[in-house]
Short mmCIF file of C-alpha atoms (C1' of nucleotides) in Angstrom, two decimals:
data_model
loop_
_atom_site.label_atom_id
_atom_site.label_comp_id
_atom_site.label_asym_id
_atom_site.label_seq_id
_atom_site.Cartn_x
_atom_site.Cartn_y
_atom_site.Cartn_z
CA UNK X 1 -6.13 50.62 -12.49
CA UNK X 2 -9.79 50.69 -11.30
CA UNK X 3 -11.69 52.95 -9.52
CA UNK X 4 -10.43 51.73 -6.22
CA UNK X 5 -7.12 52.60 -7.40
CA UNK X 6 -7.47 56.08 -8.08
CA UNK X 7 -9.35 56.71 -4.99
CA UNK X 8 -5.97 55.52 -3.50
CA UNK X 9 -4.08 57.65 -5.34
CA UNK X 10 -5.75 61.12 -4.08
CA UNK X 11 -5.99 60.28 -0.41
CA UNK X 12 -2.09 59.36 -0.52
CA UNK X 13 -1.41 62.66 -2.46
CA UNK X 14 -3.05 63.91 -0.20
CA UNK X 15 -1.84 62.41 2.59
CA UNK X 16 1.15 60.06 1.77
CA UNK X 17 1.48 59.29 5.72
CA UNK X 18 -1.82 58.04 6.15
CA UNK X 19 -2.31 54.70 8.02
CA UNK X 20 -3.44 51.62 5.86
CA UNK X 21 -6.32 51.19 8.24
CA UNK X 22 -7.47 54.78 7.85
CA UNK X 23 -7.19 54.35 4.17
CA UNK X 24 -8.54 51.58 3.56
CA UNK X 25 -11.93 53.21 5.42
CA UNK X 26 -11.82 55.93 3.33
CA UNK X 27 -11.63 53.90 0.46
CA UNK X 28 -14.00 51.53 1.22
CA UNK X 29 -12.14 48.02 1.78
CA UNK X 30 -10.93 46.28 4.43
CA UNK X 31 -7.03 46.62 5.30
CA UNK X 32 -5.43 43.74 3.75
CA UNK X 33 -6.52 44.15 -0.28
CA UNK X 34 -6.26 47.73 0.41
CA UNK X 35 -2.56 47.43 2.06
CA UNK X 36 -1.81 44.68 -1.71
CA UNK X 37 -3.17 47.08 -3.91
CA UNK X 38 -0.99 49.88 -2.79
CA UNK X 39 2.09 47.26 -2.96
CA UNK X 40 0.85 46.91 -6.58
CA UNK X 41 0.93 50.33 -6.91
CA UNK X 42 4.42 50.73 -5.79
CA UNK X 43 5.51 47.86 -7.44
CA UNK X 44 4.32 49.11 -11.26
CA UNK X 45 5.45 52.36 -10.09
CA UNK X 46 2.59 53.98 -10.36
CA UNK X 47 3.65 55.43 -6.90
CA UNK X 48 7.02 56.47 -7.14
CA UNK X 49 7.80 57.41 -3.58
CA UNK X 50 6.93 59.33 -0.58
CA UNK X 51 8.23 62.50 0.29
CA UNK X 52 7.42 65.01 2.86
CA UNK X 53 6.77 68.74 1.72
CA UNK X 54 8.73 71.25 3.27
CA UNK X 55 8.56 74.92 3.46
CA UNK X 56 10.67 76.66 1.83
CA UNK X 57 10.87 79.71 3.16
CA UNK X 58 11.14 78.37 6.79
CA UNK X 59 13.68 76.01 5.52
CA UNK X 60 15.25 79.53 4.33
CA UNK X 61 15.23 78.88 0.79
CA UNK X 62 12.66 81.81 0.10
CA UNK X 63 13.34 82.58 -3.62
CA UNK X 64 12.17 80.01 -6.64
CA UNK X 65 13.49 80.78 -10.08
CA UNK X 66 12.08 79.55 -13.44
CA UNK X 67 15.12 79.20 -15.86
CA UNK X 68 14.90 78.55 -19.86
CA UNK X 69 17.74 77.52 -21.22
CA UNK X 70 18.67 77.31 -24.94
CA UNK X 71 21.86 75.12 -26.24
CA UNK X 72 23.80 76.60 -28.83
CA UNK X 73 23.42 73.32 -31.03
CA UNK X 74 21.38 70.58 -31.29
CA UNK X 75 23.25 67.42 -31.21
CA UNK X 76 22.55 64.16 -29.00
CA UNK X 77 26.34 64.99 -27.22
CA UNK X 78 25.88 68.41 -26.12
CA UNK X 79 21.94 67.15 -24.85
CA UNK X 80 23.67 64.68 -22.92
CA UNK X 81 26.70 66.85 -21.54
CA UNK X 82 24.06 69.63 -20.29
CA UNK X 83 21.89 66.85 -18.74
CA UNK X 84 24.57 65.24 -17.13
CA UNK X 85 25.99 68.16 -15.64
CA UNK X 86 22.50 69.40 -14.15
CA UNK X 87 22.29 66.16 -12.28
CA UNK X 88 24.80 67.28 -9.12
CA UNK X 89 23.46 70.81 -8.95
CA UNK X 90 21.54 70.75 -5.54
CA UNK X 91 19.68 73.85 -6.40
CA UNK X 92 17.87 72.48 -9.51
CA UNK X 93 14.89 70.78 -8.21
CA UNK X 94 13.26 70.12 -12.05
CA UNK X 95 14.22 70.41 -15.41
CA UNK X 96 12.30 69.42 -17.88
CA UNK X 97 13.58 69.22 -21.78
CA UNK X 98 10.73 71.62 -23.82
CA UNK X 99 9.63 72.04 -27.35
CA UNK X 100 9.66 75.47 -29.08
CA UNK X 101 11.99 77.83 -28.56
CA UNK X 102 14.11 77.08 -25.27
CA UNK X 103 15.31 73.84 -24.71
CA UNK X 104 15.61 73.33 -20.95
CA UNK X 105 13.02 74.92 -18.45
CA UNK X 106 14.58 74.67 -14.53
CA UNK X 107 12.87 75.63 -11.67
CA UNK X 108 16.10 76.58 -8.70
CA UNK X 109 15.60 77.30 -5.64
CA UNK X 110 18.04 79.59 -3.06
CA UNK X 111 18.34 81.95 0.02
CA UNK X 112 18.35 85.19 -2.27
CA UNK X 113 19.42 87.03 -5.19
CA UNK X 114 23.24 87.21 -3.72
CA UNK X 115 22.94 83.16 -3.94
CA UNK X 116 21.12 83.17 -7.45
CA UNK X 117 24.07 85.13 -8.55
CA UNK X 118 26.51 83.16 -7.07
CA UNK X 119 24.59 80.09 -8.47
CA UNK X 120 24.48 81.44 -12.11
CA UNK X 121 28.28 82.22 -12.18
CA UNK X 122 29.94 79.03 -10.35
CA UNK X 123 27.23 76.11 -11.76
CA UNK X 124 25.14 77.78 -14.87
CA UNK X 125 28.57 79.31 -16.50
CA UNK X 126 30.61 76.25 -16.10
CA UNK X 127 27.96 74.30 -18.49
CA UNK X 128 29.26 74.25 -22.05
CA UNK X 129 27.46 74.72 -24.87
CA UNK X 130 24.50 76.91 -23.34
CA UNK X 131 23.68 79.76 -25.59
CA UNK X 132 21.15 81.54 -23.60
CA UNK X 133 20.12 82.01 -19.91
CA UNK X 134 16.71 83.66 -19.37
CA UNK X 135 15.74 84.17 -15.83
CA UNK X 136 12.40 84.91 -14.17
CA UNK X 137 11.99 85.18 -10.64
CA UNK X 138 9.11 84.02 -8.55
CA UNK X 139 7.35 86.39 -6.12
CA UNK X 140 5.38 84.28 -4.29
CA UNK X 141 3.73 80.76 -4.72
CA UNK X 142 -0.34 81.28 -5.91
CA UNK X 143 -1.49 77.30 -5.84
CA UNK X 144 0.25 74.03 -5.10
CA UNK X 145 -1.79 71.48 -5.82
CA UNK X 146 -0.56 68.08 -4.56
CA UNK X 147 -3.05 65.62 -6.59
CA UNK X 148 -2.93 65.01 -9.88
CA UNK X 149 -6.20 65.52 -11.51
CA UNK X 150 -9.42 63.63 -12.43
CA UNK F 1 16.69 74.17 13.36
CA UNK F 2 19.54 72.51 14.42
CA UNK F 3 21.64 69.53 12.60
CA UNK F 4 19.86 66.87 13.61
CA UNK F 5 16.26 68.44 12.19
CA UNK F 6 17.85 68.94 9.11
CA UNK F 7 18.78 65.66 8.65
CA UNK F 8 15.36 64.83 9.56
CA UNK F 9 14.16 66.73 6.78
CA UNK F 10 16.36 64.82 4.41
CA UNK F 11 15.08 61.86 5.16
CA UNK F 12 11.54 62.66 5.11
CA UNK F 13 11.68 64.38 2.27
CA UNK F 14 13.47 60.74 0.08
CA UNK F 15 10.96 58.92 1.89
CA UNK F 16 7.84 60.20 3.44
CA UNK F 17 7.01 57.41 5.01
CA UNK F 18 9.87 56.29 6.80
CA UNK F 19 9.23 54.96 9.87
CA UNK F 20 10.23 56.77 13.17
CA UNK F 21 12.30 53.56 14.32
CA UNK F 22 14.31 53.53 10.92
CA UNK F 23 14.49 57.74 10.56
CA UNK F 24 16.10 57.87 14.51
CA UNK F 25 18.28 54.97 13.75
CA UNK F 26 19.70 57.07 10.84
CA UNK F 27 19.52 60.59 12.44
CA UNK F 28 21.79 59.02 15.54
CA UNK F 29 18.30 59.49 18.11
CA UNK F 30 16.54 56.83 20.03
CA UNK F 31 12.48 56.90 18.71
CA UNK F 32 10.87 59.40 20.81
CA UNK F 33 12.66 62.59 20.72
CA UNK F 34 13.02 61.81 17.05
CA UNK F 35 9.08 61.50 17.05
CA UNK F 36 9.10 64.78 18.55
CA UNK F 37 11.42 66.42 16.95
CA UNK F 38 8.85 65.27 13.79
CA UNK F 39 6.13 66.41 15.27
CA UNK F 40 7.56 69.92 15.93
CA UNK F 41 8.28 70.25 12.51
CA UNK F 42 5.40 69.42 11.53
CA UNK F 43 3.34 72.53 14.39
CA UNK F 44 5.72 74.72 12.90
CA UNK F 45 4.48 74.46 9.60
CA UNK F 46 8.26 73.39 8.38
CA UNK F 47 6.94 70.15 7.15
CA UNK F 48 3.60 71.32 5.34
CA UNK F 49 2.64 67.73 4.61
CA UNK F 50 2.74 64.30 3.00
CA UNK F 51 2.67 62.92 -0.78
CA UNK F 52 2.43 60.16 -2.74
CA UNK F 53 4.79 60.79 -5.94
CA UNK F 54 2.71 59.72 -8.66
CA UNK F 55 4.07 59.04 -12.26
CA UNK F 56 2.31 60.79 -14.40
CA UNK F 57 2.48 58.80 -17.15
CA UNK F 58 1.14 55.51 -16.09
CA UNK F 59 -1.50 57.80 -14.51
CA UNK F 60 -2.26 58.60 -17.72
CA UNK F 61 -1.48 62.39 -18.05
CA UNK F 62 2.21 62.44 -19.55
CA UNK F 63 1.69 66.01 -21.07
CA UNK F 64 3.05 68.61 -19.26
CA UNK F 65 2.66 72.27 -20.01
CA UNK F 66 3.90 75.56 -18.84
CA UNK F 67 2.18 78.66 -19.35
CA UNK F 68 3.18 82.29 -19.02
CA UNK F 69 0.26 84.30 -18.41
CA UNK F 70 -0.20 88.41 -18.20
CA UNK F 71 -2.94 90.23 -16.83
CA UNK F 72 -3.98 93.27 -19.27
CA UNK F 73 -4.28 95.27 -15.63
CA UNK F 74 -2.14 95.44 -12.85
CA UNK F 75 -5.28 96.40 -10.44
CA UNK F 76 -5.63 93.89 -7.18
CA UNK F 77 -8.66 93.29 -8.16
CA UNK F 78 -7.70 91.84 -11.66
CA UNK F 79 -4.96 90.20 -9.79
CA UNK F 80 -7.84 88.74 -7.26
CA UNK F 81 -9.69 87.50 -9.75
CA UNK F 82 -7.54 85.73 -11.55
CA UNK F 83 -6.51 83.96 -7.80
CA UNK F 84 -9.05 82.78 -7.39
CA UNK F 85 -10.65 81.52 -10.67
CA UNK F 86 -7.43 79.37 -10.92
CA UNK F 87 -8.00 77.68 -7.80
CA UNK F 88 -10.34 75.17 -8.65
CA UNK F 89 -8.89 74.32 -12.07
CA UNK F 90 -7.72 71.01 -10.85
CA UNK F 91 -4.86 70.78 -14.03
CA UNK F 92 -3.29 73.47 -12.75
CA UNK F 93 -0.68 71.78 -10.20
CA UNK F 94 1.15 75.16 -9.31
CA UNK F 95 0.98 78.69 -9.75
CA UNK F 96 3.75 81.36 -9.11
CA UNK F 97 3.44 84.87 -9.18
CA UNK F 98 6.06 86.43 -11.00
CA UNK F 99 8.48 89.39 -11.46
CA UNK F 100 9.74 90.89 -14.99
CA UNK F 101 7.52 90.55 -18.00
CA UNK F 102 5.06 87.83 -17.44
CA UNK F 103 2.29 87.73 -14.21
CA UNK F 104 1.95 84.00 -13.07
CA UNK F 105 3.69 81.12 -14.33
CA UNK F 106 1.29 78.37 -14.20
CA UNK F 107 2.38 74.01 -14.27
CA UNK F 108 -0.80 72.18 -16.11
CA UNK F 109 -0.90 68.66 -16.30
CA UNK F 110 -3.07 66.99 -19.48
CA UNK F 111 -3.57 63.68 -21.39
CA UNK F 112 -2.45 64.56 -24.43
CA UNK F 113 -3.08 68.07 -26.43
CA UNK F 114 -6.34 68.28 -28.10
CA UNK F 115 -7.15 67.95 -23.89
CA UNK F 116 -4.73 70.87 -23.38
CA UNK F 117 -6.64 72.65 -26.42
CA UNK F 118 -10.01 71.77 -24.74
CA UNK F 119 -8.13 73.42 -21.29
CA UNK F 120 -7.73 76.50 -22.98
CA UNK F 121 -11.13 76.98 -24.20
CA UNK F 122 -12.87 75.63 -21.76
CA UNK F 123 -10.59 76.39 -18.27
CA UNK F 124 -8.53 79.80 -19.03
CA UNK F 125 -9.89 81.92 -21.96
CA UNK F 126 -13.22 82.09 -19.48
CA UNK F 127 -10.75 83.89 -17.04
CA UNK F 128 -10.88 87.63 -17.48
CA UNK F 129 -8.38 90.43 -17.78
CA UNK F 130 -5.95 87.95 -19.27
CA UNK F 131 -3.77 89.69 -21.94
CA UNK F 132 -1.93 86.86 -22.92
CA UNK F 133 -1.16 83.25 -22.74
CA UNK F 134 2.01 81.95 -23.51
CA UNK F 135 2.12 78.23 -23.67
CA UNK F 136 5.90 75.75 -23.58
CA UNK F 137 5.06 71.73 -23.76
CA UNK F 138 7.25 70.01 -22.05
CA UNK F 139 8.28 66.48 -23.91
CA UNK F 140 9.60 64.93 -20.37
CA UNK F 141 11.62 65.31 -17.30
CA UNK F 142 15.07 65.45 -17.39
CA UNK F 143 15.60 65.44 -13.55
CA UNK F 144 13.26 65.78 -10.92
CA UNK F 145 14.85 66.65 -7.08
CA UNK F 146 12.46 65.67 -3.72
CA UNK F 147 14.85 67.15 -1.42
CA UNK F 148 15.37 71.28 -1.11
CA UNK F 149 19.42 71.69 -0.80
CA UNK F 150 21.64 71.83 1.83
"C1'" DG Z 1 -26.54 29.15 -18.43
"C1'" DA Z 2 -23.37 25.99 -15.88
"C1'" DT Z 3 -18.84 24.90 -14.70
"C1'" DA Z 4 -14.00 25.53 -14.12
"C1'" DT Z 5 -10.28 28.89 -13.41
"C1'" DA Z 6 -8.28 32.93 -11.90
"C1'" DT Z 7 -8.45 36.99 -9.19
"C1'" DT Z 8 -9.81 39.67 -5.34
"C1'" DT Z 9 -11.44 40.03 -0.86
"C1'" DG Z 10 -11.90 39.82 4.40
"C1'" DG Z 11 -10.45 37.89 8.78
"C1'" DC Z 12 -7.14 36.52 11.87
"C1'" DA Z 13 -2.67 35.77 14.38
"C1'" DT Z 14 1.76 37.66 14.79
"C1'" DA Z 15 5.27 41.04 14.35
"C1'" DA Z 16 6.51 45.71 14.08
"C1'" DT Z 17 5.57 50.45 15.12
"C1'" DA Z 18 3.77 54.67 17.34
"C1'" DT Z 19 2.43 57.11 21.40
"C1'" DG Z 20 2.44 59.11 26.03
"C1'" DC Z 21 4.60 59.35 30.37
"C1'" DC Z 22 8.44 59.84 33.50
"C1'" DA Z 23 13.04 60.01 35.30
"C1'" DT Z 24 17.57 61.41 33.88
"C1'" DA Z 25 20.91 64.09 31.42
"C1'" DA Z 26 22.59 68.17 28.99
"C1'" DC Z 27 22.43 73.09 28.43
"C1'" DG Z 28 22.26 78.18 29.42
"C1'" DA Z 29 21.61 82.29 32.34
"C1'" DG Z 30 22.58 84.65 36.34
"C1'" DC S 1 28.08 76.77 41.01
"C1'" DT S 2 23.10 76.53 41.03
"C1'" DC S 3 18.70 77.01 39.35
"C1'" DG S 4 15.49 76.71 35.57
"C1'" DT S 5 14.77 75.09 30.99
"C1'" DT S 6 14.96 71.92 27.39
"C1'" DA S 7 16.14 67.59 25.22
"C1'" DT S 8 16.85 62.73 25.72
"C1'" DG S 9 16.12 57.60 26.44
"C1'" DG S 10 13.43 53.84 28.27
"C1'" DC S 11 9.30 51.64 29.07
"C1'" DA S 12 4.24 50.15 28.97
"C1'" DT S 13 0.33 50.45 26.12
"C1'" DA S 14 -2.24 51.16 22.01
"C1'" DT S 15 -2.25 51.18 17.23
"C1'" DT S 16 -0.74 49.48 12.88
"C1'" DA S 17 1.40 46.43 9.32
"C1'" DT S 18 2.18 41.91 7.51
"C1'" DG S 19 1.49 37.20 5.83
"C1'" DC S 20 -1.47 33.39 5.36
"C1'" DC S 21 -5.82 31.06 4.42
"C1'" DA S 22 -10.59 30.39 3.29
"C1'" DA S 23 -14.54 32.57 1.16
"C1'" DA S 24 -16.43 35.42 -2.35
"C1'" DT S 25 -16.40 37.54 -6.70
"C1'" DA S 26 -15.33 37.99 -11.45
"C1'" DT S 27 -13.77 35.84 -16.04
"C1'" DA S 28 -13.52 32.56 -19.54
"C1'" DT S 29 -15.06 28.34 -21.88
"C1'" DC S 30 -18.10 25.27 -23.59
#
DNA sequence: GATATATTTGGCATAATATGCCATAACGAG
DNA sequence: CTCGTTATGGCATATTATGCCAAATATATC
């Protein structure tokens, strides 16, 4: 991964629906290695995908919740129980597995409270071996950065 | 927002950069009022934009952080301040503002953690009226949605 | 420093795709 | 039922992607 290649990465951050011809101007080549290096890309999956951002709160899902989660033991089963049971719930758009002293951090997102309630008690309860559920709502979004940096 | 836009957002939001030919085909819509339909979306501010999905390790950056910050003052000022000082601190991906016991919840992305310990000096103790800084490493993803529910 | 090898690049022809326009069809209000 | 509005599909044109080949650049070896 050169130079060239990282330039590539922040325009389609930035812009993952830009034309090849457009980007390869930007990036200073002509269309055709520009077009095989973001192949590469894909291929090594460096790029993982495309997606297209949406709005949440026209989409009507205005409320994002931050969720840490602690297990009430430690053992590779229960890990992979909890893990495997967050993977059909809709609502959880991340979870990543932490150090310290929660084990899970989620970010959910829903319509309201009514539906974070609703949420908590038929998907959150359900999950064995959680020992603690510690909730913080989100007001409002501050930054969203789409490019990684540097 | 009927159906049919819906869908559309589902499949723009697995892949960004379908293209129109293959998202009508799926949405049951010949190419141009699917184009438009895309394009309305897109006025309205539902669809806020494009992006590349770029793994962060291979990028090089597989440490990911989140931090709990409070402000020692609830003034809008303070609250201004801190807005905007965080906005060009490119390793801070997202920032919410929060409800309950912590101020923002901030997502920073690093290379490893003496960078995250050169972040803190260098990026947020410079910030002012911040009463405290509560940091959770994250060791990796354990899921990781593109598409909002429903 | 010269030569051989591998890698990357740019150009071009072809195939696929997007775009704008218009007539037709579906829908809703009165 | 009828008018006015909105959404749809088809088509011609412009733009874009793709695959292939020769030229240029970079890398390794002696």
């Amino acid at each position: 991964m050169d130079a060239k290649d990282l330039q590539i990465l922040r325009e389609l951050q930035n812009d993952g629906r830009l034309s090849n011809a457009e980007l390869a101007e930007r990036v200073a080549l002509s269309p055709s290695p520009c077009l095989r290096r973001v192949r590469l890309l894909e291929e090594r999956g460096v790029i993982e995908g495309y997606t297209a951002i949406v709005n949440q709160k026209a989409y009507g899902l205005p409320v994002t919740v931050f969720i840490q989660i602690r297990l009430d033991h430690h053992s590779t089963e229960a890990a992979q129980i909890f893990e495997h049971a967050i993977q059909t719930i809709d609502e959880i758009m991340d979870c990543h597995l932490m150090t310290g002293e929660t084990d899970y951090m989620l970010r959910v997102v829903v319509s309201s409270l009514e539906e974070y309630e609703q949420f908590v008690r038929n998907r959150l309860h359900p999950i064995p071996n959680v020992a603690s559920i510690n909730t913080s709502f989100a007001y409002g979004v501050v930054k969203k950065n789409r490019a990684l940096p540097r």
